[in-house]
XYZ file of C-alpha atoms in Angstrom:
745
model
C 0.000 0.000 0.000
C 1.292 3.467 -0.813
C 2.467 5.616 2.033
C -0.159 8.089 3.128
C -3.081 6.322 1.463
C -6.321 6.879 3.376
C -8.306 3.791 4.418
C -11.929 4.033 5.546
C -14.009 0.850 5.780
C -17.736 1.348 6.203
C -20.502 -1.187 6.610
C -19.077 -4.540 5.560
C -21.267 -7.553 4.939
C -22.589 -7.668 8.506
C -24.442 -4.379 8.201
C -26.154 -2.813 5.190
C -26.543 0.939 4.915
C -30.082 2.014 4.064
C -31.476 5.472 3.498
C -34.429 7.157 1.857
C -33.672 7.670 -1.827
C -30.460 5.684 -1.436
C -29.514 2.267 -2.836
C -29.312 -0.471 -0.239
C -25.542 -0.541 0.395
C -24.054 -3.980 1.125
C -20.513 -2.701 1.632
C -18.610 0.500 1.045
C -14.878 1.267 0.923
C -12.789 4.408 0.673
C -9.234 3.203 0.175
C -8.486 5.454 -2.778
C -7.268 9.007 -2.523
C -8.827 10.129 -5.798
C -11.897 9.341 -7.889
C -12.735 5.761 -8.920
C -12.755 5.762 -12.728
C -13.351 2.118 -13.595
C -14.516 -1.132 -12.042
C -15.509 -4.631 -13.135
C -16.593 -7.914 -11.553
C -14.823 -11.086 -12.622
C -17.013 -13.473 -14.631
C -17.627 -15.703 -11.595
C -18.687 -12.683 -9.509
C -16.202 -13.412 -6.720
C -13.887 -10.419 -7.178
C -14.439 -6.718 -7.896
C -11.522 -4.828 -9.458
C -11.252 -1.024 -9.400
C -8.920 1.595 -10.877
C -8.664 5.194 -9.752
C -7.014 8.528 -10.459
C -4.364 7.886 -7.781
C -2.948 5.122 -10.040
C -4.047 2.336 -7.681
C -5.734 -0.916 -8.669
C -7.652 -2.816 -5.968
C -9.008 -6.355 -5.987
C -11.895 -6.758 -3.511
C -13.745 -9.775 -2.185
C -17.058 -9.041 -3.895
C -19.065 -10.460 -0.990
C -17.804 -8.275 1.870
C -15.437 -5.664 0.413
C -12.247 -7.031 1.920
C -9.190 -5.829 -0.014
C -7.505 -8.899 -1.509
C -4.712 -7.120 -3.364
C -3.456 -3.638 -4.269
C -1.448 -3.072 -7.436
C 0.526 0.149 -7.366
C 1.009 1.512 -10.859
C 2.498 4.821 -9.757
C 5.987 4.265 -11.158
C 6.592 6.625 -14.098
C 7.546 3.748 -16.370
C 4.278 1.936 -15.669
C 1.305 4.292 -15.276
C 2.338 7.917 -15.220
C -1.191 9.215 -14.670
C -4.627 8.107 -13.514
C -6.081 4.768 -14.527
C -8.881 5.700 -16.922
C -10.300 2.257 -17.739
C -9.805 -1.424 -17.003
C -11.004 -4.748 -18.361
C -10.563 -8.285 -17.020
C -10.663 -11.279 -19.367
C -13.435 -13.862 -19.008
C -11.047 -16.379 -17.422
C -10.059 -13.867 -14.745
C -6.353 -14.427 -15.480
C -5.430 -11.099 -17.073
C -6.256 -7.458 -16.447
C -5.876 -4.610 -18.944
C -5.639 -0.966 -17.858
C -5.071 2.277 -19.785
C -3.931 5.777 -19.007
C -1.982 8.524 -20.723
C -0.362 6.996 -23.856
C -0.168 3.530 -22.351
C -1.873 0.136 -22.322
C -0.855 -2.076 -19.414
C -1.454 -5.837 -18.926
C -1.373 -7.536 -15.518
C -1.240 -11.264 -14.834
C -3.716 -12.318 -12.150
C -3.482 -13.107 -9.339
C 0.312 -12.570 -9.318
C 0.130 -8.937 -10.410
C 3.034 -9.276 -12.844
C 2.965 -6.314 -15.219
C 3.573 -5.794 -18.932
C 3.602 -2.256 -20.310
C 2.630 -1.672 -23.947
C 3.126 1.682 -25.659
C -0.263 2.627 -27.050
C -1.039 6.073 -28.470
C 0.143 9.670 -28.784
C -2.630 11.079 -26.615
C -4.810 9.986 -23.723
C -5.911 6.354 -23.782
C -9.246 6.406 -22.006
C -10.905 3.027 -22.591
C -9.987 -0.631 -23.016
C -11.954 -3.848 -23.414
C -11.123 -7.541 -23.793
C -12.838 -9.583 -26.500
C -15.033 -12.381 -25.071
C -12.499 -15.063 -25.949
C -9.640 -13.076 -24.401
C -7.592 -12.979 -27.624
C -7.820 -9.245 -28.293
C -7.857 -5.961 -26.429
C -9.436 -2.846 -27.927
C -8.373 0.662 -26.882
C -9.870 4.100 -27.496
C -7.881 7.319 -27.301
C -8.112 11.064 -27.668
C -5.969 10.971 -30.842
C -9.098 9.670 -32.659
C -7.829 6.091 -32.861
C -9.355 2.719 -32.082
C -6.709 -0.021 -31.864
C -6.861 -3.798 -31.581
C -4.015 -5.573 -29.768
C -3.284 -9.157 -28.927
C -2.136 -10.175 -25.451
C 1.564 -10.247 -26.324
C 1.434 -6.561 -27.232
C 1.285 -6.833 -31.021
C -0.841 -4.170 -32.721
C -3.288 -5.898 -35.080
C -5.638 -3.178 -36.355
C -5.997 0.598 -36.259
C -9.190 2.481 -37.100
C -9.125 6.243 -37.531
C -12.162 8.407 -36.838
C -12.876 12.071 -37.245
C -12.916 12.948 -33.547
C -11.485 11.870 -30.210
C -12.679 8.428 -29.090
C -13.867 7.828 -25.522
C -15.334 4.303 -25.454
C -14.918 0.942 -27.166
C -16.499 -2.468 -26.468
C -16.717 -5.964 -27.906
C -20.150 -7.595 -27.898
C -20.393 -10.622 -25.550
C -21.222 -12.846 -28.547
C -17.962 -11.770 -30.201
C -19.623 -10.560 -33.424
C -19.165 -6.781 -33.136
C -16.875 -4.013 -31.987
C -18.539 -0.701 -31.099
C -16.778 2.623 -30.531
C -17.852 6.195 -29.871
C -16.640 9.599 -28.757
C -16.520 13.190 -29.927
C -18.197 12.481 -33.266
C -21.478 11.944 -31.375
C -22.319 8.582 -32.965
C -21.562 4.894 -32.419
C -19.617 2.989 -35.080
C -20.247 -0.774 -35.124
C -17.836 -3.084 -36.935
C -18.039 -6.784 -37.691
C -15.194 -8.695 -36.040
C -15.278 -11.115 -38.986
C -13.754 -8.612 -41.427
C -13.818 -5.304 -39.450
C -16.243 -3.737 -41.925
C -18.659 -1.093 -40.627
C -22.095 -2.686 -40.239
C -23.950 0.174 -38.537
C -23.683 3.821 -37.520
C -25.943 4.733 -34.593
C -26.939 8.396 -34.482
C -29.018 10.515 -32.145
C -26.637 12.035 -29.603
C -25.829 15.718 -30.027
C -22.629 15.843 -27.981
C -19.681 13.635 -27.004
C -20.501 10.049 -26.070
C -18.759 9.289 -22.765
C -19.599 5.632 -22.101
C -20.734 2.613 -24.154
C -21.681 -0.962 -23.202
C -23.336 -4.016 -24.772
C -25.997 -5.972 -22.901
C -24.883 -9.449 -21.713
C -27.106 -11.109 -24.343
C -25.628 -8.823 -27.065
C -29.106 -7.635 -28.052
C -28.592 -3.975 -27.084
C -26.051 -1.164 -26.887
C -26.362 1.563 -24.243
C -24.537 4.901 -24.311
C -24.203 7.915 -22.047
C -23.404 11.372 -23.358
C -22.562 14.944 -22.499
C -25.863 15.843 -24.171
C -27.481 14.772 -20.851
C -29.057 11.631 -22.260
C -28.734 7.863 -22.165
C -29.679 5.990 -25.331
C -30.276 2.306 -26.095
C -30.201 0.643 -29.551
C -31.272 -2.825 -30.715
C -28.537 -4.880 -32.388
C -31.027 -6.970 -34.378
C -31.618 -4.124 -36.843
C -29.624 -1.277 -35.207
C -32.803 0.666 -34.511
C -33.248 3.086 -31.556
C -34.919 1.400 -28.558
C -35.090 3.980 -25.746
C -33.858 7.458 -24.889
C -33.627 8.572 -21.255
C -32.990 12.202 -20.299
C -34.130 12.771 -16.761
C -32.399 15.830 -15.466
C -30.076 17.981 -17.550
C -26.776 16.428 -16.508
C -24.191 14.323 -18.393
C -24.494 10.538 -18.209
C -21.133 9.105 -17.141
C -21.919 5.453 -16.463
C -24.217 2.679 -17.729
C -24.542 -1.020 -16.873
C -26.889 -3.869 -17.846
C -28.191 -6.433 -15.366
C -27.066 -10.068 -15.862
C -30.337 -10.983 -17.604
C -30.199 -7.828 -19.809
C -33.614 -6.845 -18.453
C -32.543 -3.771 -16.474
C -30.276 -0.837 -17.269
C -28.621 1.296 -14.611
C -27.288 4.720 -15.558
C -25.957 7.653 -13.576
C -26.141 11.399 -13.942
C -23.705 13.495 -11.996
C -22.820 17.114 -12.642
C -24.096 20.647 -12.197
C -25.231 19.807 -8.663
C -27.382 16.900 -9.855
C -26.373 13.397 -8.754
C -28.635 10.424 -9.194
C -28.766 6.803 -10.234
C -31.642 5.432 -12.328
C -32.843 1.883 -12.989
C -35.003 1.388 -16.099
C -36.718 -1.635 -17.661
C -35.390 -2.804 -21.017
C -38.747 -4.384 -21.750
C -40.963 -1.329 -21.415
C -38.546 1.536 -20.915
C -40.314 2.390 -17.679
C -38.347 3.835 -14.750
C -38.010 1.267 -11.982
C -36.283 3.475 -9.395
C -34.320 6.706 -9.167
C -31.817 7.133 -6.306
C -30.769 10.702 -5.523
C -28.984 10.172 -2.207
C -25.586 8.605 -1.504
C -24.721 8.697 -5.225
C -22.444 11.755 -5.618
C -20.825 11.944 -9.066
C -20.985 8.275 -10.046
C -18.178 7.561 -12.526
C -18.660 3.850 -13.273
C -21.117 0.982 -12.753
C -21.099 -2.802 -13.092
C -23.579 -5.549 -12.149
C -22.342 -8.736 -10.543
C -23.069 -11.599 -12.958
C -23.841 -13.961 -10.074
C -25.688 -11.879 -7.457
C -27.095 -9.003 -9.505
C -25.667 -6.528 -6.981
C -24.510 -3.197 -8.403
C -20.954 -1.907 -7.972
C -20.679 1.891 -7.936
C -17.479 3.922 -8.368
C -17.684 7.552 -7.271
C -15.737 10.750 -7.722
C -15.431 11.127 -3.927
C -12.879 8.263 -3.801
C -15.522 5.688 -2.832
C -16.475 2.276 -4.154
C -19.594 0.496 -2.952
C -21.730 -2.518 -3.744
C -25.485 -2.146 -3.446
C -28.551 -4.380 -3.576
C -30.862 -2.711 -6.113
C -33.347 -5.591 -6.412
C -31.798 -7.222 -9.471
C -31.112 -10.938 -9.411
C -28.090 -12.761 -10.779
C -27.152 -16.405 -11.041
C -26.670 -16.562 -7.269
C -29.968 -14.863 -6.533
C -28.459 -12.256 -4.195
C -31.143 -9.688 -3.662
C -32.504 -10.546 -0.273
C -35.341 -12.807 0.818
C -35.454 -16.556 1.348
C -33.119 -18.854 -0.497
C -34.319 -19.857 -3.987
C -34.543 -23.458 -5.123
C -31.407 -24.587 -6.935
C -30.678 -26.878 -9.849
C -27.644 -28.164 -11.698
C -26.958 -27.027 -15.263
C -25.255 -29.237 -17.826
C -23.579 -27.536 -20.768
C -22.135 -29.776 -23.481
C -19.833 -28.516 -26.232
C -20.112 -30.439 -29.499
C -17.307 -29.541 -31.880
C -14.492 -27.022 -31.583
C -15.702 -24.041 -29.607
C -16.104 -22.568 -26.147
C -18.929 -21.227 -23.971
C -18.661 -18.271 -21.603
C -19.214 -18.042 -18.765
C -18.459 -21.725 -18.213
C -21.447 -22.814 -16.119
C -21.302 -26.544 -16.819
C -22.047 -28.375 -13.577
C -22.891 -25.196 -11.670
C -25.811 -25.030 -9.265
C -28.080 -22.163 -10.327
C -31.345 -20.634 -9.114
C -34.480 -22.151 -10.601
C -36.666 -19.630 -12.376
C -33.842 -17.124 -12.864
C -32.647 -15.998 -16.270
C -29.049 -16.453 -17.400
C -27.065 -15.811 -20.550
C -24.432 -18.029 -22.170
C -22.407 -17.064 -25.222
C -20.909 -19.587 -27.627
C -17.726 -18.749 -29.552
C -16.149 -21.007 -32.193
C -12.428 -21.741 -32.291
C -10.656 -20.494 -35.431
C -11.647 -22.525 -38.487
C -15.073 -23.399 -37.069
C -18.567 -21.931 -36.898
C -21.268 -21.908 -34.268
C -24.331 -23.875 -35.463
C -27.013 -23.643 -32.772
C -28.077 -24.396 -29.224
C -30.061 -27.574 -28.582
C -31.624 -29.017 -25.448
C -31.096 -32.459 -23.953
C -33.517 -33.978 -26.472
C -31.750 -32.420 -29.447
C -34.398 -29.772 -30.099
C -33.053 -26.476 -31.432
C -33.615 -23.743 -28.847
C -31.627 -20.900 -30.474
C -29.538 -20.142 -33.545
C -27.845 -17.046 -32.132
C -24.589 -17.425 -30.244
C -25.936 -15.567 -27.203
C -28.546 -17.688 -25.420
C -30.705 -16.297 -22.613
C -32.621 -19.034 -20.774
C -34.661 -19.613 -17.632
C -33.028 -22.101 -15.280
C -34.777 -25.300 -14.252
C -33.354 -28.263 -12.407
C -31.672 -30.822 -14.652
C -31.491 -28.504 -17.653
C -29.103 -29.607 -20.407
C -27.893 -27.273 -23.127
C -25.701 -28.202 -26.070
C -23.529 -25.682 -27.901
C -22.942 -27.094 -31.381
C -20.046 -26.170 -33.638
C -18.954 -27.335 -37.085
C -15.862 -26.904 -39.264
C -16.199 -23.704 -41.286
C -17.808 -24.669 -44.629
C -17.521 -21.187 -46.123
C -13.792 -21.071 -46.835
C -14.023 -22.986 -50.158
C -17.142 -21.114 -51.320
C -16.074 -17.560 -50.478
C -16.143 -15.145 -53.383
C -18.283 -12.955 -55.614
C -21.604 -14.320 -56.867
C -23.645 -12.720 -59.661
C -26.856 -13.738 -61.296
C -30.414 -13.025 -62.334
C -33.748 -12.695 -60.604
C -36.530 -14.218 -62.715
C -40.249 -14.790 -62.392
C -42.694 -17.194 -64.027
C -44.154 -15.903 -66.234
C -41.418 -13.417 -67.016
C -42.271 -9.821 -66.151
C -40.523 -6.506 -65.644
C -41.714 -6.454 -62.024
C -40.309 -9.921 -61.385
C -36.943 -9.388 -63.083
C -33.702 -8.231 -61.548
C -30.102 -8.903 -60.758
C -28.078 -9.816 -57.671
C -24.409 -9.646 -56.761
C -23.137 -10.652 -53.321
C -19.712 -11.275 -51.882
C -19.560 -14.213 -49.482
C -16.724 -14.156 -46.936
C -14.925 -17.112 -45.386
C -16.693 -16.247 -42.123
C -20.120 -16.822 -43.708
C -21.127 -13.170 -43.938
C -22.257 -11.591 -47.186
C -22.820 -8.131 -48.605
C -23.818 -6.788 -51.967
C -26.768 -5.446 -53.870
C -30.012 -6.373 -55.553
C -31.950 -4.627 -58.312
C -35.538 -5.856 -58.247
C -38.796 -4.431 -59.566
C -37.016 -1.286 -60.679
C -35.372 -0.554 -57.310
C -31.762 -1.070 -56.133
C -30.920 -1.959 -52.532
C -27.850 -2.970 -50.559
C -28.111 -6.198 -48.601
C -25.897 -7.807 -45.979
C -26.179 -10.634 -43.498
C -24.753 -13.886 -42.212
C -25.495 -17.377 -43.466
C -26.419 -20.095 -41.004
C -23.999 -23.004 -40.720
C -26.082 -24.910 -43.316
C -25.599 -22.071 -45.824
C -29.121 -20.659 -45.490
C -30.279 -17.107 -44.863
C -33.698 -15.524 -44.440
C -34.112 -11.801 -43.948
C -36.184 -8.719 -44.635
C -34.781 -5.647 -46.361
C -37.348 -2.890 -46.520
C -40.385 -4.389 -48.266
C -38.415 -7.370 -49.578
C -38.402 -10.830 -48.025
C -35.285 -12.664 -49.199
C -34.115 -16.249 -48.814
C -30.639 -17.310 -49.911
C -28.799 -20.636 -49.949
C -25.099 -20.840 -50.712
C -24.138 -24.339 -51.852
C -21.590 -25.663 -49.333
C -21.884 -29.356 -50.263
C -22.293 -30.007 -53.993
C -19.657 -27.785 -55.582
C -22.046 -25.924 -57.871
C -20.529 -22.541 -56.946
C -24.034 -21.089 -56.760
C -26.243 -19.021 -54.503
C -29.945 -19.669 -55.027
C -33.065 -18.385 -53.337
C -36.137 -16.237 -53.707
C -37.276 -12.656 -53.291
C -40.756 -11.236 -52.755
C -42.113 -7.742 -52.355
C -45.533 -9.016 -51.289
C -46.886 -8.866 -54.823
C -44.345 -10.716 -56.949
C -42.199 -13.681 -55.906
C -39.145 -14.441 -58.045
C -36.301 -16.927 -58.080
C -32.642 -16.046 -57.492
C -29.735 -17.846 -59.129
C -26.175 -16.507 -58.945
C -22.853 -18.046 -59.988
C -19.493 -17.662 -58.309
C -16.602 -15.925 -60.016
C -13.899 -18.564 -60.501
C -11.593 -16.794 -62.962
C -8.288 -15.160 -62.160
C -6.294 -13.208 -64.721
C -3.055 -14.930 -63.712
C -3.813 -18.331 -62.234
C -7.037 -19.189 -64.065
C -7.655 -16.769 -66.940
C -11.072 -16.593 -68.564
C -11.389 -17.060 -72.365
C -10.896 -13.420 -73.281
C -12.063 -11.816 -76.479
C -13.898 -9.031 -78.298
C -17.268 -9.579 -79.886
C -20.026 -7.843 -81.779
C -23.619 -8.798 -81.088
C -27.069 -8.387 -82.584
C -30.143 -8.022 -80.430
C -32.550 -9.765 -82.781
C -36.228 -8.715 -82.947
C -39.299 -10.693 -81.891
C -40.981 -11.088 -85.273
C -44.075 -12.539 -83.582
C -44.721 -9.255 -81.763
C -45.383 -6.665 -84.424
C -45.974 -3.949 -81.823
C -42.363 -4.275 -80.634
C -39.249 -2.905 -82.398
C -38.421 -4.878 -85.549
C -34.926 -3.525 -85.986
C -31.697 -5.118 -84.812
C -30.242 -3.640 -81.650
C -26.515 -4.053 -81.270
C -23.756 -4.352 -78.678
C -20.011 -4.528 -78.390
C -18.875 -7.106 -75.843
C -15.462 -7.632 -74.242
C -14.466 -10.520 -71.988
C -11.315 -9.930 -69.926
C -9.015 -12.631 -68.542
C -10.400 -11.705 -65.099
C -13.819 -12.883 -66.296
C -15.290 -9.379 -66.433
C -17.827 -9.035 -69.258
C -18.611 -5.517 -70.485
C -21.577 -5.009 -72.802
C -22.350 -1.626 -74.363
C -24.766 -0.853 -77.137
C -28.234 0.312 -78.103
C -31.630 -1.307 -78.118
C -33.595 -1.127 -81.359
C -35.768 1.686 -79.978
C -32.634 3.831 -79.617
C -32.079 3.360 -75.852
C -28.336 3.175 -75.011
C -27.038 0.860 -72.281
C -23.843 -0.315 -70.612
C -23.670 -3.341 -68.315
C -20.879 -5.285 -66.607
C -21.006 -8.788 -65.161
C -18.730 -11.771 -64.606
C -18.495 -14.960 -66.621
C -19.416 -18.067 -64.633
C -17.546 -21.386 -64.733
C -20.493 -22.625 -66.856
C -19.602 -19.988 -69.478
C -22.706 -17.905 -68.816
C -23.261 -14.371 -67.578
C -26.338 -12.393 -66.529
C -27.548 -9.530 -68.673
C -29.928 -7.188 -66.855
C -30.417 -3.639 -68.085
C -32.894 -1.115 -66.738
C -33.079 2.149 -68.692
C -35.326 5.201 -68.739
C -35.757 5.081 -64.964
C -36.474 1.324 -65.063
C -39.417 1.899 -67.407
C -37.584 -0.312 -69.873
C -35.972 -3.617 -68.878
C -34.112 -6.403 -70.686
C -33.062 -9.528 -68.814
C -31.633 -12.888 -69.786
C -28.739 -15.300 -69.451
C -26.063 -15.314 -72.143
C -24.006 -18.418 -72.930
C -20.538 -18.380 -74.433
C -20.523 -21.295 -76.885
C -19.147 -21.670 -80.371
C -21.597 -22.636 -83.062
C -22.013 -22.242 -86.782
C -23.994 -19.062 -86.315
C -22.040 -17.326 -83.541
C -19.850 -17.468 -80.461
C -22.488 -16.694 -77.811
C -26.259 -16.434 -77.645
C -29.115 -16.073 -75.233
C -32.857 -15.546 -74.930
C -33.840 -12.152 -73.522
C -37.095 -10.769 -72.187
C -37.718 -7.140 -73.166
C -40.315 -5.039 -71.363
C -41.197 -1.425 -71.919
C -43.981 0.341 -70.024
C -46.169 2.959 -71.643
C -44.612 6.426 -71.653
C -46.952 9.303 -72.493
C -45.502 11.578 -75.137
C -42.658 9.232 -76.043
C -41.475 9.604 -79.632
C -41.311 5.825 -80.063
C -43.635 3.136 -78.715
C -45.587 5.323 -76.247
C -47.926 2.383 -75.493
C -45.060 0.118 -74.434
C -44.608 -3.560 -75.319
C -43.216 -6.910 -74.182
C -41.127 -9.127 -76.427
C -38.939 -12.208 -76.369
C -35.778 -11.389 -78.282
C -32.382 -13.045 -78.653
C -28.758 -12.026 -78.495
C -26.317 -13.456 -81.021
C -22.612 -12.613 -80.798
C -19.560 -13.212 -82.944
C -15.859 -12.703 -82.290
C -14.540 -9.646 -84.093
C -11.145 -9.207 -85.723
C -10.723 -5.555 -86.716
C -9.803 -4.853 -90.294
C -6.308 -3.803 -91.277
C -5.496 -0.110 -91.375
C -7.869 1.560 -93.802
C -9.893 -1.630 -94.270
C -13.352 -2.509 -92.965
C -14.157 -5.462 -90.710
C -16.427 -6.941 -93.416
C -15.412 -8.128 -96.896
C -17.540 -9.704 -99.616
C -14.719 -10.474 -102.066
C -14.481 -9.337 -105.679
C -15.795 -5.886 -106.554
C -15.958 -6.439 -110.295
C -19.740 -6.803 -110.025
C -22.350 -6.122 -107.379
C -21.187 -8.096 -104.365
C -23.592 -6.809 -101.704
C -27.336 -6.673 -101.116
C -29.247 -4.394 -98.732
C -32.709 -5.131 -97.327
C -34.743 -2.466 -95.518
C -38.013 -3.387 -93.841
C -40.377 -2.236 -91.106
C -41.547 1.030 -89.571
C -43.278 2.916 -92.413
C -40.888 1.684 -95.105
C -42.227 -0.944 -97.488
C -39.858 -3.844 -98.053
C -36.904 -2.646 -100.134
C -34.069 -4.733 -101.563
C -31.279 -3.427 -103.744
C -27.642 -4.106 -104.500
C -24.272 -2.462 -104.871
C -20.574 -2.879 -104.275
C -18.903 -3.002 -100.840
C -15.267 -2.099 -101.298
C -12.418 -3.145 -99.033
C -12.339 0.227 -97.289
C -15.973 -0.248 -96.229
C -17.613 2.185 -98.624
C -20.782 1.068 -100.370
C -21.566 2.095 -103.951
C -25.241 1.811 -104.871
C -26.320 0.084 -108.074
C -28.748 2.719 -109.303
C -30.465 0.136 -111.474
C -31.501 -1.955 -108.465
C -34.007 0.668 -107.333
C -32.428 1.929 -104.062
C -34.128 4.595 -101.919
C -33.071 8.129 -102.642
C -29.936 9.431 -100.946
C -28.748 6.053 -99.706
C -25.243 6.067 -98.155
C -23.502 3.355 -96.139
C -20.051 2.683 -94.708
C -18.569 -0.145 -92.600
C -15.907 0.683 -89.992
C -12.640 -1.015 -89.176
C -13.904 -2.291 -85.780
C -17.231 -3.628 -87.020
C -19.680 -0.770 -86.600
C -21.605 0.420 -89.636
C -23.964 3.282 -90.301
C -25.617 5.343 -92.968
C -28.845 7.040 -93.976
C -31.522 7.243 -96.669
C -34.625 9.228 -97.611
C -37.735 7.602 -96.146
C -39.994 7.072 -99.213
C -43.097 7.608 -97.061
C -42.191 10.781 -95.160
C -39.564 12.203 -97.489
C -37.273 12.717 -94.497
C -33.751 11.459 -94.110
C -33.403 8.762 -91.496
C -30.213 7.284 -90.080
C -29.390 3.672 -89.334
C -26.698 2.057 -87.164
C -25.586 -1.464 -86.386
C -22.750 -3.980 -86.165
C -21.300 -6.612 -88.429
C -21.127 -10.299 -87.580
C -17.989 -11.774 -89.084
C -19.192 -15.289 -88.405
C -22.482 -14.566 -90.221
C -20.564 -12.492 -92.818
C -23.149 -9.747 -92.817
C -24.263 -6.616 -90.966
C -27.579 -5.775 -89.300
C -28.992 -2.705 -87.580
C -32.028 -0.521 -87.053
C -33.554 2.798 -88.051
C -36.322 4.844 -86.460
C -39.136 6.466 -88.388
C -42.756 7.438 -87.723
C -42.606 6.238 -84.087
C -41.327 2.764 -84.953
C -38.160 0.784 -85.477
C -37.281 -1.011 -88.704
C -34.447 -3.303 -89.743
C -31.634 -2.982 -92.240
C -29.382 -5.877 -93.272
C -26.247 -5.872 -95.437
C -25.249 -9.282 -96.845
C -23.243 -10.715 -99.754
C -25.063 -11.128 -103.055
C -26.216 -14.693 -103.504
């Protein structure tokens, strides 16, 4: 003990201190000479550890307040200022503390110390991960850092303002941090991506904690409020602002049913207990709670530890029960709990074989060992009781719970998946596209375009590869194949009106190790000749396939609508084509297959939908059509030469056919020279003013005088070297017609 330290012991276990408006004090100690900044019970509830501004760390017998051990961190090379925060691992074997520019680890119970240089400014918060592998720190230099227990720095996250608080969720899935930016940032511990930003506070957030069942996050702020969020969808749950004073401390009861928070400043000092079920205030204490700095519930008794700015630590009975039932009254009936672990994982706290209070609620959290996944909780009969890692249950004698783990099946199926959304019968409303990235941890993120609307999606697959979730108005089911090697994600999507199927393929190509069959192609979007009210011209596209598997398609539909789309080639040599233009009032969707044939190098059936558009120059009533895409590899012509050649030019070697729109069927001939220029045979009755040229890369274009309207109309298109001809479209009198250039027979 340091020389000159003041020791005052008040009201140990034999006598409780009661008072009107005061918590029922079980024991109270004043062994510190400065404010108590941090405290925490060990996971078995037997020891309470405190840290204070006088650099002292105390370990107390949680039952009666007896000082078990004092760790003096006053040496300049250890802690050169007040202890701001502390965290004890779930095994109770290691303690972490932080202060100015330093993270410190202590072995327990020996008290051996290990200093770690941390940051360039005040370190004010630290927290162990549930499995004890990592320690997170928050500091005033706007940094959140992740360390392992040998002092190695693993991750650094930079924010835009000083950081005051950081915490791992008890289920190990999330890391939350907050501070001077007035919001909470939640990251997934699987890949450290940001999964949620929780807003609402208007000033610095001072304190942050997860509930024991990981279902909630509570914060206290200088804006004089305490806020609670749900982790199921990151929505606000409750806001408490009872008196115009900053909230410095929050704590959840062992069953997550009660929240304690303190207000202490500006002459106002009080401690509130509120229900997490209803949000109702259970009790407000305004006596014997001067400037509460920190709070923690005992996991076994439910008693509340209180650290105060007047150098005092106390443990109070506030009517909350824990696993030991400490809260007064007659002894509860007890029963033995059996917890079995099937597979490679761990459960915390380890309550296997413990005698617990019947009728009380407890929480266990399952955590897989690296390379494994948590599957579910089952009872003694094998019935599934929960699929979330955090399990809250009501104790009964003879209860058996099984935590089930399995080797991680997602490592071999991780990657990018892309595909189509289709309905039967096909419709614009039921069509769409999906792309999701599946991680080796079983999480996914990506986007869906469905029924004309895009939306980001993210989630986590169950151990069997399934997922069910709601995103806005959409109900989505997904199944990643973890057994058959199809490299597919399948499922369904519904907006309440239309239900469609999902099928997406995994990207397997790699430009270096597994290159895709790369190439450049021209394509025709061929008309539906059975639907006369749809465009009868040939749309066109230019397609490139890179060695990475990326497919880029750019072109125009036969009603003049331009489009550009990218996708990835699947191992089955297919890719999804989904294009929504004109604000999704026009949609084409279909699967394209890369396959060599006599007629082309790829093809695919496409559904084309266009809704009615008042005042549109072309097809104002809309249409639906079943069209096809036909593509051919393209080899550009030599310098100054076109990509299409019909041989000898001694006689007419080319024929042109124009049909559709308001143009009666026209056929005429001429000569296509090697440089791509077309010379009309005037004797073959061509339309007036006809001009045509074919480019080096395969595009072709021209114009003619419409014999019906007397106006000049333009046409565009692409050649198909495999078909040895060119096709395109023109627009006239509100419709689309076709034009084809082919060799003379």
